[in-house]
């Protein structure tokens, strides 16, 4: 069921693609610039915490949640397209290749989120994208999704106030994407972005796409015929008007396209745990926050995050 916006002045639910942000933080901040007293790098923790604080301070949500990849390469997607994320596998079949110095930083991020009182969870068998997609269509809007993953453009929905805060160049330069921005950027409506992506392919996810079909051709096909299923159905119609070369390419990729549709579409029917998304007005465990700040040399980022949630203009209690 798709939930509609219930109040003109309602503040947004800020939904964070956690891995997207902490990977970006890890590669964006040199390890030498952020170390704990014992010498351990904490660049991902520092960057993630500061990005989260900035998002809360600037977007002024009254609800916040961090989505995790419980299954970063779900078996049901791999069964449909075996190349899905295969280039990112470190140990077959399901262990993701992650930098050695990032791995120990993720539990610190989760400890800090728990201490502050911001929920973070994943769901077995699904990626963070699927958790975010389900939140976007089941929670009262508006919903703002912060991620550097282009796949999430498909969730943008002006009618219910779902936007993608695209952090491809970082939080400071995020693109606040509505339907018009997606159409201007890719030539398709958000609800057709997944079809467009399947046609043109996505090397970052191991999706080959249709050989010889790039962004412009993919957008034209979607605009003229509709989604993948519509395009495949039109291939059987001699009067459909495909250029001979394009039709040949699509026919050669028919099996791929049949499988790709469900793979590229974000799931919106994941069974989510019952969770309180309300932004806390104070840390849930101040002593734990202080201990983490001291242990990992994170006094500045932790203080900025605490300040962000405790500012009257940032807390849901001030407006409800």
Short mmCIF file of C-alpha atoms in Angstrom, two decimals:
data_model
loop_
_atom_site.label_atom_id
_atom_site.label_comp_id
_atom_site.label_asym_id
_atom_site.label_seq_id
_atom_site.Cartn_x
_atom_site.Cartn_y
_atom_site.Cartn_z
CA UNK A 1 0.00 0.00 0.00
CA UNK A 2 1.34 3.44 -0.92
CA UNK A 3 0.96 6.02 1.84
CA UNK A 4 0.28 9.60 0.77
CA UNK A 5 1.51 12.83 2.33
CA UNK A 6 -0.63 13.50 5.38
CA UNK A 7 0.27 17.07 6.26
CA UNK A 8 1.50 20.07 4.33
CA UNK A 9 3.87 21.14 7.10
CA UNK A 10 5.04 17.71 8.14
CA UNK A 11 8.78 17.41 8.52
CA UNK A 12 10.58 14.69 6.59
CA UNK A 13 11.69 11.24 7.53
CA UNK A 14 15.41 11.16 6.74
CA UNK A 15 16.38 7.67 5.55
CA UNK A 16 20.12 7.06 5.30
CA UNK A 17 21.83 4.57 2.98
CA UNK A 18 24.47 3.80 5.58
CA UNK A 19 26.99 1.90 3.45
CA UNK A 20 26.83 4.50 0.71
CA UNK A 21 27.78 7.22 3.20
CA UNK A 22 30.45 5.37 5.15
CA UNK A 23 32.18 4.11 1.99
CA UNK A 24 32.21 7.70 0.71
CA UNK A 25 33.57 8.91 4.04
CA UNK A 26 36.27 6.24 4.04
CA UNK A 27 37.56 7.17 0.61
CA UNK A 28 37.03 10.89 1.11
CA UNK A 29 39.06 11.34 4.30
CA UNK A 30 42.68 10.13 4.48
CA UNK A 31 43.35 7.60 7.21
CA UNK A 32 46.21 9.78 8.42
CA UNK A 33 43.74 12.60 9.13
CA UNK A 34 41.53 10.61 11.50
CA UNK A 35 43.04 8.17 13.95
CA UNK A 36 42.14 6.91 17.40
CA UNK A 37 44.61 7.25 20.30
CA UNK A 38 45.83 3.69 19.60
CA UNK A 39 46.56 4.59 15.98
CA UNK A 40 43.51 2.86 14.47
CA UNK A 41 42.02 4.74 11.51
CA UNK A 42 38.55 6.14 12.16
CA UNK A 43 38.15 8.15 8.96
CA UNK A 44 34.92 6.41 7.95
CA UNK A 45 33.40 6.91 11.41
CA UNK A 46 34.40 10.57 11.51
CA UNK A 47 33.10 11.28 8.01
CA UNK A 48 29.86 9.35 8.45
CA UNK A 49 29.12 11.06 11.76
CA UNK A 50 29.73 14.51 10.31
CA UNK A 51 27.62 13.77 7.22
CA UNK A 52 24.76 12.54 9.39
CA UNK A 53 25.00 15.64 11.59
CA UNK A 54 24.98 17.89 8.52
CA UNK A 55 21.94 16.15 7.06
CA UNK A 56 20.00 16.41 10.32
CA UNK A 57 20.96 20.05 10.78
CA UNK A 58 20.12 21.12 7.22
CA UNK A 59 17.15 18.90 6.36
CA UNK A 60 15.50 19.27 9.80
CA UNK A 61 13.77 15.87 9.92
CA UNK A 62 11.53 14.73 12.72
CA UNK A 63 12.28 11.06 12.00
CA UNK A 64 15.59 9.37 11.10
CA UNK A 65 16.60 5.82 10.22
CA UNK A 66 19.78 4.23 8.88
CA UNK A 67 19.37 1.30 6.48
CA UNK A 68 21.95 -1.49 6.35
CA UNK A 69 22.86 -4.19 3.83
CA UNK A 70 21.89 -7.35 5.68
CA UNK A 71 22.37 -9.14 2.35
CA UNK A 72 24.46 -6.97 0.04
CA UNK A 73 24.15 -9.50 -2.85
CA UNK A 74 20.83 -11.30 -2.33
CA UNK A 75 20.69 -14.85 -3.67
CA UNK A 76 17.40 -14.21 -5.47
CA UNK A 77 18.99 -11.42 -7.51
CA UNK A 78 22.10 -13.50 -8.26
CA UNK A 79 19.89 -16.39 -9.39
CA UNK A 80 18.35 -14.11 -12.01
CA UNK A 81 21.62 -12.44 -13.11
CA UNK A 82 24.75 -14.31 -11.93
CA UNK A 83 27.00 -11.33 -12.78
CA UNK A 84 25.15 -9.15 -10.26
CA UNK A 85 27.88 -7.50 -8.13
CA UNK A 86 30.14 -10.47 -8.93
CA UNK A 87 33.15 -8.19 -9.46
CA UNK A 88 32.85 -7.04 -5.84
CA UNK A 89 32.98 -10.51 -4.30
CA UNK A 90 36.04 -11.11 -2.12
CA UNK A 91 35.24 -14.67 -1.00
CA UNK A 92 32.68 -16.68 -2.94
CA UNK A 93 29.79 -16.61 -2.88
CA UNK A 94 28.66 -13.75 -0.66
CA UNK A 95 31.45 -11.87 1.13
CA UNK A 96 31.86 -8.35 -0.19
CA UNK A 97 35.31 -6.96 -0.88
CA UNK A 98 35.74 -4.24 1.74
CA UNK A 99 39.01 -2.46 2.61
CA UNK A 100 40.65 -4.07 5.64
CA UNK A 101 40.77 -0.81 7.56
CA UNK A 102 37.09 -0.07 6.93
CA UNK A 103 35.77 -3.37 8.28
CA UNK A 104 36.44 -2.62 12.00
CA UNK A 105 34.98 0.88 11.68
CA UNK A 106 31.45 -0.27 10.80
CA UNK A 107 30.71 -1.68 14.30
CA UNK A 108 31.87 1.62 15.80
CA UNK A 109 29.36 3.48 13.61
CA UNK A 110 26.60 1.13 14.75
CA UNK A 111 27.59 1.54 18.42
CA UNK A 112 27.47 5.30 18.06
CA UNK A 113 24.07 5.25 16.37
CA UNK A 114 22.70 3.06 19.16
CA UNK A 115 24.13 5.34 21.81
CA UNK A 116 22.61 8.40 20.16
CA UNK A 117 19.26 6.64 19.68
CA UNK A 118 19.03 6.52 15.88
CA UNK A 119 17.72 3.17 14.60
CA UNK A 120 19.87 1.19 12.16
CA UNK A 121 18.80 -2.13 10.68
CA UNK A 122 18.80 -4.38 7.65
CA UNK A 123 16.58 -7.29 6.67
CA UNK A 124 17.93 -10.74 5.74
CA UNK A 125 17.67 -11.43 2.03
CA UNK A 126 17.53 -7.77 1.07
CA UNK A 127 19.81 -4.84 0.41
CA UNK A 128 19.64 -1.45 2.08
CA UNK A 129 18.00 -0.17 -1.13
CA UNK A 130 15.06 -2.48 -0.51
CA UNK A 131 14.72 -1.35 3.10
CA UNK A 132 14.76 2.26 1.92
CA UNK A 133 12.22 1.50 -0.82
CA UNK A 134 9.82 -0.10 1.64
CA UNK A 135 10.21 2.78 4.09
CA UNK A 136 9.54 5.23 1.26
CA UNK A 137 6.19 3.72 0.33
CA UNK A 138 4.93 2.66 3.76
CA UNK A 139 5.88 5.55 6.06
CA UNK A 140 4.00 8.85 6.12
CA UNK A 141 5.68 11.31 3.81
CA UNK A 142 7.63 13.32 3.11
CA UNK A 143 10.60 10.96 2.97
CA UNK A 144 14.12 12.08 2.04
CA UNK A 145 16.60 9.34 1.14
CA UNK A 146 20.30 10.18 1.43
CA UNK A 147 22.48 8.03 -0.82
CA UNK A 148 25.04 8.04 -3.60
CA UNK A 149 23.30 5.09 -5.29
CA UNK A 150 21.68 6.08 -8.59
CA UNK A 151 19.28 3.11 -8.40
CA UNK A 152 17.32 5.04 -5.79
CA UNK A 153 16.26 7.68 -8.32
CA UNK A 154 13.41 5.25 -9.05
CA UNK A 155 11.88 6.04 -5.65
CA UNK A 156 11.45 9.76 -6.28
CA UNK A 157 7.74 10.61 -6.11
CA UNK A 158 6.51 14.20 -6.01
CA UNK A 159 2.96 13.18 -5.08
CA UNK A 160 4.01 11.77 -1.73
CA UNK A 161 7.07 13.93 -1.18
CA UNK A 162 9.77 11.30 -1.68
CA UNK A 163 13.08 12.86 -2.73
CA UNK A 164 16.55 11.49 -3.23
CA UNK A 165 19.32 13.51 -1.64
CA UNK A 166 21.91 12.24 -4.10
CA UNK A 167 25.33 12.37 -2.47
CA UNK A 168 27.39 11.30 -5.46
CA UNK A 169 29.74 14.24 -4.86
CA UNK A 170 29.32 14.28 -1.10
CA UNK A 171 26.77 15.73 1.30
CA UNK A 172 28.03 19.28 0.84
CA UNK A 173 27.22 19.06 -2.89
CA UNK A 174 24.17 16.82 -2.77
CA UNK A 175 21.51 16.98 -5.47
CA UNK A 176 18.01 17.36 -4.05
CA UNK A 177 16.23 15.25 -6.64
CA UNK A 178 12.56 15.60 -7.49
CA UNK A 179 10.84 14.20 -10.58
CA UNK A 180 11.90 17.15 -12.74
CA UNK A 181 15.57 16.69 -11.88
CA UNK A 182 15.47 12.98 -12.72
CA UNK A 183 13.76 13.67 -16.05
CA UNK A 184 16.25 16.41 -16.90
CA UNK A 185 19.22 14.26 -15.94
CA UNK A 186 18.22 10.98 -17.60
CA UNK A 187 15.31 11.70 -19.92
CA UNK A 188 12.93 9.37 -18.06
CA UNK A 189 10.45 9.65 -15.22
CA UNK A 190 11.59 8.16 -11.89
CA UNK A 191 9.09 5.29 -12.15
CA UNK A 192 10.88 4.22 -15.36
CA UNK A 193 14.43 4.72 -14.11
CA UNK A 194 14.88 1.00 -13.31
CA UNK A 195 13.84 0.04 -16.85
CA UNK A 196 16.22 2.64 -18.25
CA UNK A 197 19.06 1.32 -16.05
CA UNK A 198 18.46 -2.27 -17.14
CA UNK A 199 18.66 -1.28 -20.81
CA UNK A 200 21.82 0.81 -20.60
CA UNK A 201 23.46 -1.39 -17.95
CA UNK A 202 25.36 -0.53 -14.80
CA UNK A 203 28.96 -1.80 -14.50
CA UNK A 204 29.03 -0.88 -10.81
CA UNK A 205 26.37 -3.54 -10.18
CA UNK A 206 27.58 -6.04 -12.78
CA UNK A 207 24.60 -5.43 -15.09
CA UNK A 208 25.73 -5.72 -18.72
CA UNK A 209 22.80 -3.91 -20.28
CA UNK A 210 21.91 -4.32 -23.94
CA UNK A 211 25.03 -4.21 -26.11
CA UNK A 212 25.03 -1.05 -28.19
CA UNK A 213 22.28 0.67 -26.20
CA UNK A 214 23.42 3.75 -24.31
CA UNK A 215 21.66 6.40 -22.27
CA UNK A 216 19.95 8.19 -25.15
CA UNK A 217 18.65 5.07 -26.87
CA UNK A 218 17.51 3.59 -23.56
CA UNK A 219 15.61 6.78 -22.72
CA UNK A 220 13.96 6.86 -26.17
CA UNK A 221 12.88 3.24 -25.87
CA UNK A 222 11.36 3.81 -22.44
CA UNK A 223 9.63 7.00 -23.56
CA UNK A 224 8.11 5.33 -26.62
CA UNK A 225 7.24 1.85 -25.38
CA UNK A 226 7.19 1.96 -21.58
CA UNK A 227 8.84 -0.52 -19.21
CA UNK A 228 10.93 -3.61 -19.96
CA UNK A 229 7.85 -5.83 -20.17
CA UNK A 230 6.22 -3.44 -22.64
CA UNK A 231 9.36 -3.28 -24.77
CA UNK A 232 9.67 -7.07 -24.87
CA UNK A 233 6.00 -7.40 -25.83
CA UNK A 234 6.45 -4.84 -28.62
CA UNK A 235 9.30 -6.88 -30.10
CA UNK A 236 6.72 -9.43 -31.23
CA UNK A 237 4.71 -6.77 -33.07
CA UNK A 238 5.99 -6.16 -36.62
CA UNK A 239 4.28 -2.76 -36.59
CA UNK A 240 5.99 -1.59 -33.39
CA UNK A 241 8.39 0.59 -35.34
CA UNK A 242 11.78 -0.49 -33.97
CA UNK A 243 14.81 0.45 -36.02
CA UNK A 244 16.20 -2.78 -37.45
CA UNK A 245 19.51 -2.51 -35.58
CA UNK A 246 17.88 -1.73 -32.25
CA UNK A 247 15.40 -4.57 -32.63
CA UNK A 248 18.24 -7.00 -33.33
CA UNK A 249 20.10 -5.85 -30.21
CA UNK A 250 17.01 -6.17 -28.04
CA UNK A 251 16.21 -9.65 -29.36
CA UNK A 252 19.77 -10.77 -28.63
CA UNK A 253 19.35 -9.57 -25.03
CA UNK A 254 15.82 -10.84 -24.48
CA UNK A 255 16.75 -13.35 -21.78
CA UNK A 256 18.84 -10.76 -19.95
CA UNK A 257 16.05 -8.17 -20.05
CA UNK A 258 13.49 -10.67 -18.79
CA UNK A 259 15.67 -11.36 -15.76
CA UNK A 260 16.90 -7.79 -15.25
CA UNK A 261 13.56 -6.20 -14.47
CA UNK A 262 13.14 -7.70 -10.99
CA UNK A 263 16.86 -7.28 -10.25
CA UNK A 264 17.06 -3.54 -10.87
CA UNK A 265 13.74 -2.67 -9.26
CA UNK A 266 13.98 -1.80 -5.59
CA UNK A 267 11.72 -4.00 -3.47
CA UNK A 268 8.99 -2.10 -1.65
CA UNK A 269 7.36 -4.98 0.21
CA UNK A 270 10.06 -5.97 2.70
CA UNK A 271 8.83 -6.98 6.15
CA UNK A 272 10.43 -4.32 8.33
CA UNK A 273 10.93 -4.56 12.09
CA UNK A 274 8.67 -2.43 14.24
CA UNK A 275 10.82 0.64 14.84
CA UNK A 276 10.46 4.07 16.39
CA UNK A 277 11.80 6.48 13.77
CA UNK A 278 11.34 9.63 15.87
CA UNK A 279 14.49 11.74 16.04
CA UNK A 280 15.63 11.78 19.68
CA UNK A 281 15.85 15.16 21.37
CA UNK A 282 18.84 13.97 23.41
CA UNK A 283 21.24 11.01 23.22
CA UNK A 284 19.73 7.74 24.38
CA UNK A 285 22.90 6.92 26.32
CA UNK A 286 25.03 10.06 26.87
CA UNK A 287 27.69 8.15 28.80
CA UNK A 288 28.13 5.71 25.92
CA UNK A 289 28.46 8.59 23.45
CA UNK A 290 31.12 10.19 25.65
CA UNK A 291 32.98 6.89 26.04
CA UNK A 292 33.01 6.30 22.28
CA UNK A 293 34.16 9.87 21.64
CA UNK A 294 37.08 9.45 24.04
CA UNK A 295 38.04 5.95 22.93
CA UNK A 296 38.09 6.75 19.22
CA UNK A 297 39.14 10.42 19.27
CA UNK A 298 35.75 11.54 17.95
CA UNK A 299 34.92 14.39 20.32
CA UNK A 300 34.26 16.90 17.52
CA UNK A 301 32.03 14.71 15.30
CA UNK A 302 30.12 13.35 18.29
CA UNK A 303 29.50 16.83 19.64
CA UNK A 304 28.30 18.02 16.22
CA UNK A 305 25.88 15.09 15.98
CA UNK A 306 24.56 15.67 19.50
CA UNK A 307 24.17 19.38 18.75
CA UNK A 308 22.25 18.55 15.57
CA UNK A 309 19.68 16.41 17.35
CA UNK A 310 19.33 18.68 20.38
CA UNK A 311 18.74 21.93 18.49
CA UNK A 312 15.06 22.85 19.01
CA UNK A 313 14.57 23.35 15.25
CA UNK A 314 15.86 19.84 14.55
CA UNK A 315 13.66 17.88 16.93
CA UNK A 316 10.26 16.51 16.13
CA UNK A 317 8.97 17.47 19.58
CA UNK A 318 9.19 21.13 18.63
CA UNK A 319 6.67 20.77 15.80
CA UNK A 320 4.30 17.99 16.74
#
